[in-house]
Amino acid sequence: MKLPDLATDLARQFQRIYGRPPRWFVAAPGRVNVIGEHTDYNDGFVLPMAIERYCVMAADISRTSQNISIHDEQVGEKAVIDISKPVEKGNPKWSNYVRGVIAGFQNRGVKIPALDVLMLSTVPLGGGLSSSAALEVCTATLLESATGKKMDPVEKALLCQKAEHEFAGVPCGIMDQFISVMGKSNHLLLLDCRTRETKLVPVNDPSVELLIANTNVRHELGSGEYAVRRSQCEEAAKILGVASLRDATAEMLEQKKSAMSDIVFRRARHVIGENERTVSAAEGVRNSNWPTVGQLMYASHRSLRDDYEVSCKELDAVVEIAESIGEQGGVYGCRMTGGGFGGCAVALVKSNAIDAISKKLATEYRQKTGIEAAIFVSRPAAGATVLKS
Ligand code: ADP
Ligand code: MG
């Protein structure tokens, strides 16, 4: 559903529940990372885009309470948060993403009014497309409107990241919140995770889109393996004598090959190569050089599969099918996206071939794995938006 239709829908439901129209209406998107995987905690580069899937909130001042009350259409639950005192962790569990953001505003001395809120999200929850950042950034955007305290985009993104760290207990990087705040339609965002510098990269060619295929599997080894990867990267950086792998080159790694185990060598080779690929891909996007960008995506996948070992057979299946469709069939490139061990793959495709590609991917994925994939396409979308203020 397009954003204006979502807004109309939600306004109608707000009227039904609260007996009056909403005063504010805000949205924040989910995201997909086009390239730059497992580079963030190595101070490297990522290249995400906001997708046309949103967390949306309609709201008005509450006339009867001291609470922020949120109806969640998604899970059919209501969260009631008392804002007359410092907000703490609480129930339901998902409300912690919201609570953390409210606490961030309170900590800045911002006076927050009681609110009646209706919320809906078209970002699949827990699907690797960052429904969590969409929820945080949507909350922050609503609070900006309702309090009149407009925040600097970087400060806003960091406030949301802190909410996820401290209230949801998830030690995430900065990518998800940055892109949900700063995304721009028809642009990717090249983000330097060391300096937090951002560069918008225009996607000028209307004939390409990003296709997202959710494998609908999540292998549980994910979180433990993540910690192992992080420490292997730290070990490599130490042997190479650099602060982080961001500072290392392929030549430096080759020279120290005998000083490290094969596994640590391969982990470092992925990160060093992925940083180069990400910067090259941004340049390729800027020049609408799609075959080059596509090859970089395939190379990223191979590196994640063979050197970093965070793929799985379902993700590999999607990439193999995409590769077999090839450029003639409208696929420039494809790779796993997100942490790995399941979740989504992202493909760069020709707009005019989307139906045929989606059909073939769905059919062959089902044949190979016995699982239904969820497939949709998106052009790069805008970041957090105020539709009614
Ligand atoms: P992702 O961000 O990739 O979707 P996460 O595990 O980081 O996956 O976040 C998913 C969690 O975020 C959900 O389990 C839920 O607690 C919370 N969440 C996000 N959006 C909503 C929503 N609209 N309603 C309720 N909970 C949500
Ligand atoms: Mg998340």
CSV table of C-alpha atoms and ligand atoms in Angstrom, one decimal:
chain,number,residue,atom,x,y,z
A,1,MET,CA,0.0,0.0,0.0
A,2,LYS,CA,1.3,3.5,-0.9
A,3,LEU,CA,1.9,6.0,1.9
A,4,PRO,CA,-1.1,8.3,1.1
A,5,ASP,CA,-3.5,5.3,1.1
A,6,LEU,CA,-2.0,4.1,4.4
A,7,ALA,CA,-2.6,7.5,5.8
A,8,THR,CA,-6.3,7.6,4.7
A,9,ASP,CA,-6.8,4.1,6.1
A,10,LEU,CA,-5.3,4.9,9.4
A,11,ALA,CA,-7.1,8.3,9.8
A,12,ARG,CA,-10.4,6.4,9.3
A,13,GLN,CA,-9.5,3.9,12.0
A,14,PHE,CA,-8.3,6.6,14.3
A,15,GLN,CA,-11.7,8.3,14.0
A,16,ARG,CA,-13.5,5.0,14.7
A,17,ILE,CA,-11.4,4.3,17.8
A,18,TYR,CA,-11.0,7.8,19.3
A,19,GLY,CA,-14.1,9.5,17.9
A,20,ARG,CA,-12.2,12.4,16.3
A,21,PRO,CA,-9.7,12.9,13.5
A,22,PRO,CA,-5.9,12.7,14.2
A,23,ARG,CA,-4.0,15.9,14.5
A,24,TRP,CA,-0.6,14.5,13.5
A,25,PHE,CA,0.4,11.9,11.0
A,26,VAL,CA,4.0,10.6,10.6
A,27,ALA,CA,5.8,7.8,9.0
A,28,ALA,CA,9.3,6.2,9.0
A,29,PRO,CA,10.6,3.6,6.6
A,30,GLY,CA,12.3,0.3,6.9
A,31,ARG,CA,15.5,-0.3,4.9
A,32,VAL,CA,17.5,-2.7,2.9
A,33,ASN,CA,21.3,-2.7,2.8
A,34,VAL,CA,22.3,-2.8,-0.9
A,35,ILE,CA,25.9,-3.6,-0.1
A,36,GLY,CA,28.4,-3.3,2.8
A,37,GLU,CA,27.7,-6.3,5.1
A,38,HIS,CA,29.5,-6.9,8.4
A,39,THR,CA,31.5,-3.7,7.8
A,40,ASP,CA,29.7,-1.5,10.3
A,41,TYR,CA,31.5,-2.8,13.4
A,42,ASN,CA,34.8,-2.6,11.6
A,43,ASP,CA,34.4,1.2,11.2
A,44,GLY,CA,33.6,0.7,7.5
A,45,PHE,CA,31.1,1.7,4.8
A,46,VAL,CA,27.5,0.6,4.3
A,47,LEU,CA,25.1,1.5,1.4
A,48,PRO,CA,21.5,1.2,2.5
A,49,MET,CA,18.3,2.6,1.1
A,50,ALA,CA,14.9,3.3,2.7
A,51,ILE,CA,12.1,1.1,1.3
A,52,GLU,CA,8.5,1.8,0.6
A,53,ARG,CA,7.4,0.0,3.8
A,54,TYR,CA,6.7,2.1,6.8
A,55,CYS,CA,5.8,2.4,10.4
A,56,VAL,CA,3.0,5.0,10.5
A,57,MET,CA,1.4,6.7,13.5
A,58,ALA,CA,-1.7,8.9,13.7
A,59,ALA,CA,-2.1,10.9,16.9
A,60,ASP,CA,-3.8,13.6,18.9
A,61,ILE,CA,-3.4,15.1,22.3
A,62,SER,CA,-5.1,13.0,25.0
A,63,ARG,CA,-7.7,14.9,26.8
A,64,THR,CA,-8.3,12.4,29.5
A,65,SER,CA,-5.0,11.0,30.7
A,66,GLN,CA,-1.3,11.6,31.5
A,67,ASN,CA,-0.3,8.7,29.2
A,68,ILE,CA,0.9,8.1,25.8
A,69,SER,CA,-1.5,5.3,24.7
A,70,ILE,CA,-0.6,3.4,21.6
A,71,HIS,CA,-3.0,1.0,19.7
A,72,ASP,CA,-0.9,-1.3,17.7
A,73,GLU,CA,-2.8,-2.6,14.7
A,74,GLN,CA,-0.1,-5.1,13.9
A,75,VAL,CA,-0.2,-7.1,17.1
A,76,GLY,CA,-3.6,-6.1,18.2
A,77,GLU,CA,-2.3,-4.7,21.5
A,78,LYS,CA,-2.3,-1.5,23.4
A,79,ALA,CA,0.6,0.0,25.3
A,80,VAL,CA,0.0,2.6,28.0
A,81,ILE,CA,3.0,4.7,29.0
A,82,ASP,CA,2.8,7.1,32.0
A,83,ILE,CA,4.8,10.2,31.0
A,84,SER,CA,4.2,12.1,34.2
A,85,LYS,CA,7.5,10.5,35.5
A,86,PRO,CA,10.7,9.3,33.9
A,87,VAL,CA,9.8,6.5,31.5
A,88,GLU,CA,11.3,3.1,32.2
A,89,LYS,CA,11.3,-0.3,30.6
A,90,GLY,CA,7.9,-2.1,30.7
A,91,ASN,CA,5.3,-4.1,28.9
A,92,PRO,CA,4.3,-5.1,26.3
A,93,LYS,CA,7.8,-5.9,25.2
A,94,TRP,CA,7.6,-4.0,21.9
A,95,SER,CA,6.7,-0.9,23.8
A,96,ASN,CA,10.3,-0.7,24.9
A,97,TYR,CA,11.3,0.7,21.5
A,98,VAL,CA,8.8,3.5,22.0
A,99,ARG,CA,9.7,3.9,25.7
A,100,GLY,CA,13.4,4.3,24.9
A,101,VAL,CA,12.7,7.1,22.5
A,102,ILE,CA,10.3,8.9,24.9
A,103,ALA,CA,13.0,8.6,27.6
A,104,GLY,CA,15.5,10.2,25.2
A,105,PHE,CA,13.3,13.2,24.8
A,106,GLN,CA,12.7,13.4,28.5
A,107,ASN,CA,16.4,13.3,29.2
A,108,ARG,CA,16.8,16.4,27.0
A,109,GLY,CA,14.3,18.3,29.2
A,110,VAL,CA,11.6,18.3,26.5
A,111,LYS,CA,8.0,18.5,27.9
A,112,ILE,CA,5.9,15.8,26.3
A,113,PRO,CA,2.2,16.0,26.0
A,114,ALA,CA,-0.2,13.0,26.7
A,115,LEU,CA,-1.1,11.4,23.4
A,116,ASP,CA,-3.6,9.0,21.9
A,117,VAL,CA,-1.8,7.1,19.1
A,118,LEU,CA,-2.8,4.6,16.5
A,119,MET,CA,0.1,2.7,14.9
A,120,LEU,CA,0.5,0.4,12.0
A,121,SER,CA,3.6,-1.0,10.2
A,122,THR,CA,4.0,-2.5,6.7
A,123,VAL,CA,7.6,-3.4,7.5
A,124,PRO,CA,7.6,-7.2,8.3
A,125,LEU,CA,8.5,-7.6,12.0
A,126,GLY,CA,11.8,-9.3,12.6
A,127,GLY,CA,12.4,-9.9,8.8
A,128,GLY,CA,15.7,-8.1,8.6
A,129,LEU,CA,14.2,-4.9,7.1
A,130,SER,CA,14.5,-3.0,10.3
A,131,SER,CA,10.9,-2.7,11.6
A,132,SER,CA,12.6,-1.8,14.9
A,133,ALA,CA,14.3,1.3,13.6
A,134,ALA,CA,11.2,2.3,11.7
A,135,LEU,CA,9.3,2.1,15.0
A,136,GLU,CA,11.8,4.2,16.9
A,137,VAL,CA,12.2,6.8,14.2
A,138,CYS,CA,8.5,7.0,13.8
A,139,THR,CA,8.1,7.6,17.5
A,140,ALA,CA,10.8,10.3,17.5
A,141,THR,CA,9.2,12.0,14.5
A,142,LEU,CA,5.8,12.1,16.2
A,143,LEU,CA,7.4,13.5,19.3
A,144,GLU,CA,9.1,16.2,17.3
A,145,SER,CA,5.7,17.2,15.9
A,146,ALA,CA,3.8,17.0,19.2
A,147,THR,CA,6.5,18.9,21.2
A,148,GLY,CA,7.7,21.4,18.5
A,149,LYS,CA,11.3,20.3,19.4
A,150,LYS,CA,12.9,19.7,16.0
A,151,MET,CA,16.0,17.6,16.3
A,152,ASP,CA,19.2,17.5,14.2
A,153,PRO,CA,19.0,14.3,12.1
A,154,VAL,CA,22.2,12.8,13.5
A,155,GLU,CA,21.1,13.5,17.1
A,156,LYS,CA,17.7,12.0,16.3
A,157,ALA,CA,19.2,8.8,14.8
A,158,LEU,CA,21.6,8.4,17.8
A,159,LEU,CA,18.8,8.9,20.2
A,160,CYS,CA,16.9,6.1,18.5
A,161,GLN,CA,19.9,3.8,18.5
A,162,LYS,CA,20.4,4.4,22.2
A,163,ALA,CA,16.7,3.5,22.8
A,164,GLU,CA,17.4,0.2,21.0
A,165,HIS,CA,20.5,-0.4,23.0
A,166,GLU,CA,19.2,0.5,26.4
A,167,PHE,CA,15.5,-0.3,26.3
A,168,ALA,CA,15.3,-3.2,23.8
A,169,GLY,CA,18.7,-4.6,24.8
A,170,VAL,CA,19.9,-4.9,21.1
A,171,PRO,CA,23.5,-3.7,20.5
A,172,CYS,CA,22.8,-2.5,17.0
A,173,GLY,CA,25.0,-0.3,14.8
A,174,ILE,CA,24.0,3.1,13.4
A,175,MET,CA,22.9,2.1,9.9
A,176,ASP,CA,19.2,1.4,10.5
A,177,GLN,CA,18.4,4.6,12.3
A,178,PHE,CA,20.5,6.8,10.1
A,179,ILE,CA,18.8,5.6,6.9
A,180,SER,CA,15.3,5.7,8.4
A,181,VAL,CA,15.9,9.3,9.4
A,182,MET,CA,18.0,10.5,6.4
A,183,GLY,CA,16.8,8.4,3.5
A,184,LYS,CA,15.8,10.4,0.4
A,185,SER,CA,13.6,9.1,-2.5
A,186,ASN,CA,15.6,8.0,-5.5
A,187,HIS,CA,18.8,7.9,-3.4
A,188,LEU,CA,21.0,5.4,-1.6
A,189,LEU,CA,22.9,6.6,1.5
A,190,LEU,CA,26.7,5.9,1.7
A,191,LEU,CA,27.4,5.9,5.4
A,192,ASP,CA,30.9,6.0,6.9
A,193,CYS,CA,30.4,4.1,10.2
A,194,ARG,CA,33.6,5.6,11.6
A,195,THR,CA,33.0,9.3,11.1
A,196,ARG,CA,29.2,9.0,10.7
A,197,GLU,CA,29.5,11.1,7.6
A,198,THR,CA,26.7,10.5,5.1
A,199,LYS,CA,26.6,11.0,1.3
A,200,LEU,CA,23.4,10.7,-0.7
A,201,VAL,CA,24.0,8.7,-3.9
A,202,PRO,CA,21.4,9.5,-6.6
A,203,VAL,CA,19.7,6.6,-8.5
A,204,ASN,CA,18.9,8.6,-11.6
A,205,ASP,CA,17.8,5.8,-13.8
A,206,PRO,CA,14.1,5.0,-13.4
A,207,SER,CA,14.5,1.6,-15.2
A,208,VAL,CA,16.0,-0.2,-12.2
A,209,GLU,CA,14.5,-1.3,-8.8
A,210,LEU,CA,15.6,-3.3,-5.9
A,211,LEU,CA,13.9,-6.6,-5.4
A,212,ILE,CA,13.7,-8.0,-1.9
A,213,ALA,CA,13.2,-11.7,-1.3
A,214,ASN,CA,12.6,-12.9,2.2
A,215,THR,CA,13.7,-16.5,2.5
A,216,ASN,CA,11.4,-16.9,5.5
A,217,VAL,CA,14.0,-18.8,7.4
A,218,ARG,CA,16.1,-17.8,10.4
A,219,HIS,CA,18.7,-20.2,11.6
A,220,GLU,CA,19.3,-19.8,15.3
A,221,LEU,CA,23.1,-19.9,15.4
A,222,GLY,CA,23.0,-16.2,14.3
A,223,SER,CA,23.6,-14.2,17.5
A,224,GLY,CA,26.4,-16.4,18.9
A,225,GLU,CA,28.2,-16.5,15.5
A,226,TYR,CA,28.0,-12.7,15.4
A,227,ALA,CA,30.1,-12.3,18.5
A,228,VAL,CA,32.6,-14.8,17.1
A,229,ARG,CA,32.9,-12.8,13.9
A,230,ARG,CA,33.5,-9.6,15.8
A,231,SER,CA,36.3,-11.1,17.9
A,232,GLN,CA,37.9,-12.6,14.8
A,233,CYS,CA,37.9,-9.2,13.2
A,234,GLU,CA,39.5,-7.6,16.3
A,235,GLU,CA,42.1,-10.3,16.2
A,236,ALA,CA,42.9,-9.6,12.6
A,237,ALA,CA,43.1,-5.9,13.2
A,238,LYS,CA,45.5,-6.5,16.1
A,239,ILE,CA,47.8,-8.7,14.0
A,240,LEU,CA,47.8,-6.1,11.3
A,241,GLY,CA,48.5,-3.3,13.8
A,242,VAL,CA,45.5,-1.2,12.9
A,243,ALA,CA,42.7,0.3,15.0
A,244,SER,CA,40.1,-1.5,13.0
A,245,LEU,CA,39.9,-3.4,9.7
A,246,ARG,CA,38.8,-0.2,8.0
A,247,ASP,CA,42.4,0.9,8.1
A,248,ALA,CA,43.8,-2.3,6.4
A,249,THR,CA,44.4,-3.0,2.7
A,250,ALA,CA,44.5,-6.2,0.8
A,251,GLU,CA,48.3,-5.9,0.5
A,252,MET,CA,48.8,-5.5,4.2
A,253,LEU,CA,46.7,-8.6,4.8
A,254,GLU,CA,48.7,-10.6,2.3
A,255,GLN,CA,51.9,-9.7,4.0
A,256,LYS,CA,50.7,-10.9,7.4
A,257,LYS,CA,49.0,-14.0,6.1
A,258,SER,CA,51.4,-16.4,7.8
A,259,ALA,CA,50.9,-14.6,11.1
A,260,MET,CA,47.2,-15.5,11.4
A,261,SER,CA,45.0,-18.6,11.2
A,262,ASP,CA,43.2,-19.3,7.9
A,263,ILE,CA,39.9,-18.4,9.4
A,264,VAL,CA,41.0,-15.1,10.7
A,265,PHE,CA,42.6,-14.4,7.3
A,266,ARG,CA,39.4,-15.1,5.5
A,267,ARG,CA,37.3,-13.0,7.8
A,268,ALA,CA,39.6,-10.1,7.3
A,269,ARG,CA,39.6,-10.6,3.6
A,270,HIS,CA,35.9,-10.3,3.5
A,271,VAL,CA,35.8,-7.0,5.5
A,272,ILE,CA,38.6,-5.4,3.6
A,273,GLY,CA,37.1,-6.4,0.2
A,274,GLU,CA,33.6,-5.5,1.2
A,275,ASN,CA,34.6,-1.9,2.1
A,276,GLU,CA,36.2,-1.5,-1.3
A,277,ARG,CA,33.2,-3.0,-3.0
A,278,THR,CA,30.8,-0.7,-1.2
A,279,VAL,CA,32.7,2.4,-2.2
A,280,SER,CA,33.0,1.2,-5.8
A,281,ALA,CA,29.3,0.3,-5.9
A,282,ALA,CA,28.3,3.8,-4.7
A,283,GLU,CA,30.4,5.1,-7.7
A,284,GLY,CA,28.7,2.6,-10.0
A,285,VAL,CA,25.2,3.7,-8.8
A,286,ARG,CA,26.1,7.4,-9.4
A,287,ASN,CA,27.1,6.5,-13.0
A,288,SER,CA,24.1,4.2,-13.5
A,289,ASN,CA,26.6,1.5,-14.3
A,290,TRP,CA,24.3,-1.4,-13.4
A,291,PRO,CA,26.3,-4.3,-14.7
A,292,THR,CA,29.3,-3.2,-12.5
A,293,VAL,CA,27.1,-2.7,-9.4
A,294,GLY,CA,25.5,-6.1,-10.0
A,295,GLN,CA,28.9,-7.9,-10.2
A,296,LEU,CA,29.9,-6.2,-7.0
A,297,MET,CA,26.7,-7.6,-5.3
A,298,TYR,CA,27.5,-11.1,-6.5
A,299,ALA,CA,31.1,-10.8,-5.3
A,300,SER,CA,29.8,-9.6,-1.9
A,301,HIS,CA,27.6,-12.6,-1.7
A,302,ARG,CA,30.4,-15.0,-2.5
A,303,SER,CA,32.6,-13.4,0.1
A,304,LEU,CA,29.9,-13.6,2.7
A,305,ARG,CA,29.3,-17.2,1.8
A,306,ASP,CA,32.9,-18.5,1.5
A,307,ASP,CA,35.1,-16.2,3.6
A,308,TYR,CA,32.8,-14.9,6.2
A,309,GLU,CA,30.5,-18.0,6.3
A,310,VAL,CA,27.3,-16.2,7.3
A,311,SER,CA,25.1,-17.3,4.4
A,312,CYS,CA,22.9,-20.4,4.4
A,313,LYS,CA,21.5,-22.7,1.8
A,314,GLU,CA,18.2,-20.8,1.4
A,315,LEU,CA,20.0,-17.5,0.8
A,316,ASP,CA,22.4,-19.2,-1.6
A,317,ALA,CA,19.4,-20.7,-3.5
A,318,VAL,CA,17.9,-17.2,-4.1
A,319,VAL,CA,21.3,-15.9,-5.4
A,320,GLU,CA,21.8,-18.9,-7.6
A,321,ILE,CA,18.3,-18.5,-9.1
A,322,ALA,CA,18.9,-14.8,-9.7
A,323,GLU,CA,22.2,-15.6,-11.4
A,324,SER,CA,20.6,-18.1,-13.6
A,325,ILE,CA,18.0,-15.5,-14.7
A,326,GLY,CA,21.0,-13.3,-15.6
A,327,GLU,CA,21.1,-9.9,-17.2
A,328,GLN,CA,19.1,-11.0,-20.2
A,329,GLY,CA,16.3,-11.9,-17.9
A,330,GLY,CA,16.6,-8.5,-16.1
A,331,VAL,CA,18.8,-9.3,-13.0
A,332,TYR,CA,22.1,-7.4,-12.7
A,333,GLY,CA,23.1,-8.8,-9.3
A,334,CYS,CA,22.0,-10.3,-6.1
A,335,ARG,CA,23.3,-11.0,-2.6
A,336,MET,CA,22.2,-11.8,0.9
A,337,THR,CA,21.5,-8.7,3.0
A,338,GLY,CA,21.6,-8.3,6.8
A,339,GLY,CA,23.5,-10.3,9.3
A,340,GLY,CA,22.9,-13.6,7.5
A,341,PHE,CA,21.8,-17.2,8.5
A,342,GLY,CA,18.4,-16.4,6.9
A,343,GLY,CA,16.4,-13.3,6.4
A,344,CYS,CA,16.5,-11.5,3.1
A,345,ALA,CA,18.3,-11.3,-0.2
A,346,VAL,CA,18.4,-8.2,-2.3
A,347,ALA,CA,18.6,-8.1,-6.1
A,348,LEU,CA,19.2,-5.2,-8.6
A,349,VAL,CA,16.6,-5.7,-11.4
A,350,LYS,CA,15.2,-4.1,-14.5
A,351,SER,CA,11.8,-2.6,-13.7
A,352,ASN,CA,10.2,-4.0,-16.9
A,353,ALA,CA,11.1,-7.6,-16.0
A,354,ILE,CA,9.9,-7.6,-12.4
A,355,ASP,CA,6.8,-9.8,-12.8
A,356,ALA,CA,8.7,-12.5,-14.7
A,357,ILE,CA,11.7,-12.4,-12.2
A,358,SER,CA,9.4,-12.6,-9.1
A,359,LYS,CA,7.5,-15.5,-10.5
A,360,LYS,CA,10.6,-17.5,-11.5
A,361,LEU,CA,12.3,-16.7,-8.1
A,362,ALA,CA,9.2,-17.8,-6.2
A,363,THR,CA,8.7,-21.0,-8.1
A,364,GLU,CA,12.3,-22.2,-8.2
A,365,TYR,CA,12.8,-21.3,-4.5
A,366,ARG,CA,9.8,-23.3,-3.6
A,367,GLN,CA,11.1,-26.2,-5.7
A,368,LYS,CA,14.6,-26.1,-4.1
A,369,THR,CA,13.6,-25.5,-0.5
A,370,GLY,CA,9.9,-26.3,-0.1
A,371,ILE,CA,9.5,-22.8,1.5
A,372,GLU,CA,7.4,-19.9,0.2
A,373,ALA,CA,9.5,-16.7,-0.2
A,374,ALA,CA,8.0,-13.3,0.3
A,375,ILE,CA,9.0,-11.1,-2.6
A,376,PHE,CA,8.5,-7.4,-3.3
A,377,VAL,CA,10.2,-4.5,-5.0
A,378,SER,CA,11.0,-1.0,-4.0
A,379,ARG,CA,12.5,2.1,-5.3
A,380,PRO,CA,14.7,4.1,-2.8
A,381,ALA,CA,12.1,5.8,-0.5
A,382,ALA,CA,12.2,8.9,1.6
A,383,GLY,CA,13.2,8.9,5.2
A,384,ALA,CA,10.9,9.9,8.1
A,385,THR,CA,8.1,12.0,6.9
A,386,VAL,CA,5.5,14.3,8.5
A,387,LEU,CA,2.3,13.9,6.5
A,388,LYS,CA,0.1,16.1,8.7
A,389,SER,CA,1.4,18.6,11.3
B,1,ADP,P1,13.8,-6.0,12.3
B,1,ADP,O1,14.2,-4.7,12.9
B,1,ADP,O2,14.7,-6.5,11.3
B,1,ADP,O3,12.4,-6.1,11.9
B,1,ADP,P2,14.3,-6.8,15.0
B,1,ADP,O4,14.4,-8.1,15.8
B,1,ADP,O5,15.4,-5.8,15.2
B,1,ADP,O6,14.0,-7.1,13.5
B,1,ADP,O7,13.0,-6.0,15.5
B,1,ADP,C1,11.7,-6.6,15.5
B,1,ADP,C2,11.0,-6.3,16.8
B,1,ADP,O8,10.6,-4.9,16.8
B,1,ADP,C3,9.6,-7.0,16.9
B,1,ADP,O9,9.8,-8.2,17.5
B,1,ADP,C4,8.9,-6.0,17.8
B,1,ADP,O10,9.2,-6.2,19.2
B,1,ADP,C5,9.4,-4.7,17.4
B,1,ADP,N1,8.4,-4.0,16.5
B,1,ADP,C6,8.8,-3.4,15.3
B,1,ADP,N2,7.7,-2.8,14.7
B,1,ADP,C7,6.6,-3.1,15.5
B,1,ADP,C8,5.2,-2.9,15.4
B,1,ADP,N3,4.7,-2.2,14.4
B,1,ADP,N4,4.5,-3.3,16.4
B,1,ADP,C9,5.0,-4.0,17.4
B,1,ADP,N5,6.3,-4.3,17.6
B,1,ADP,C10,7.1,-3.9,16.6
B,2,MG,MG,16.0,-4.3,13.9
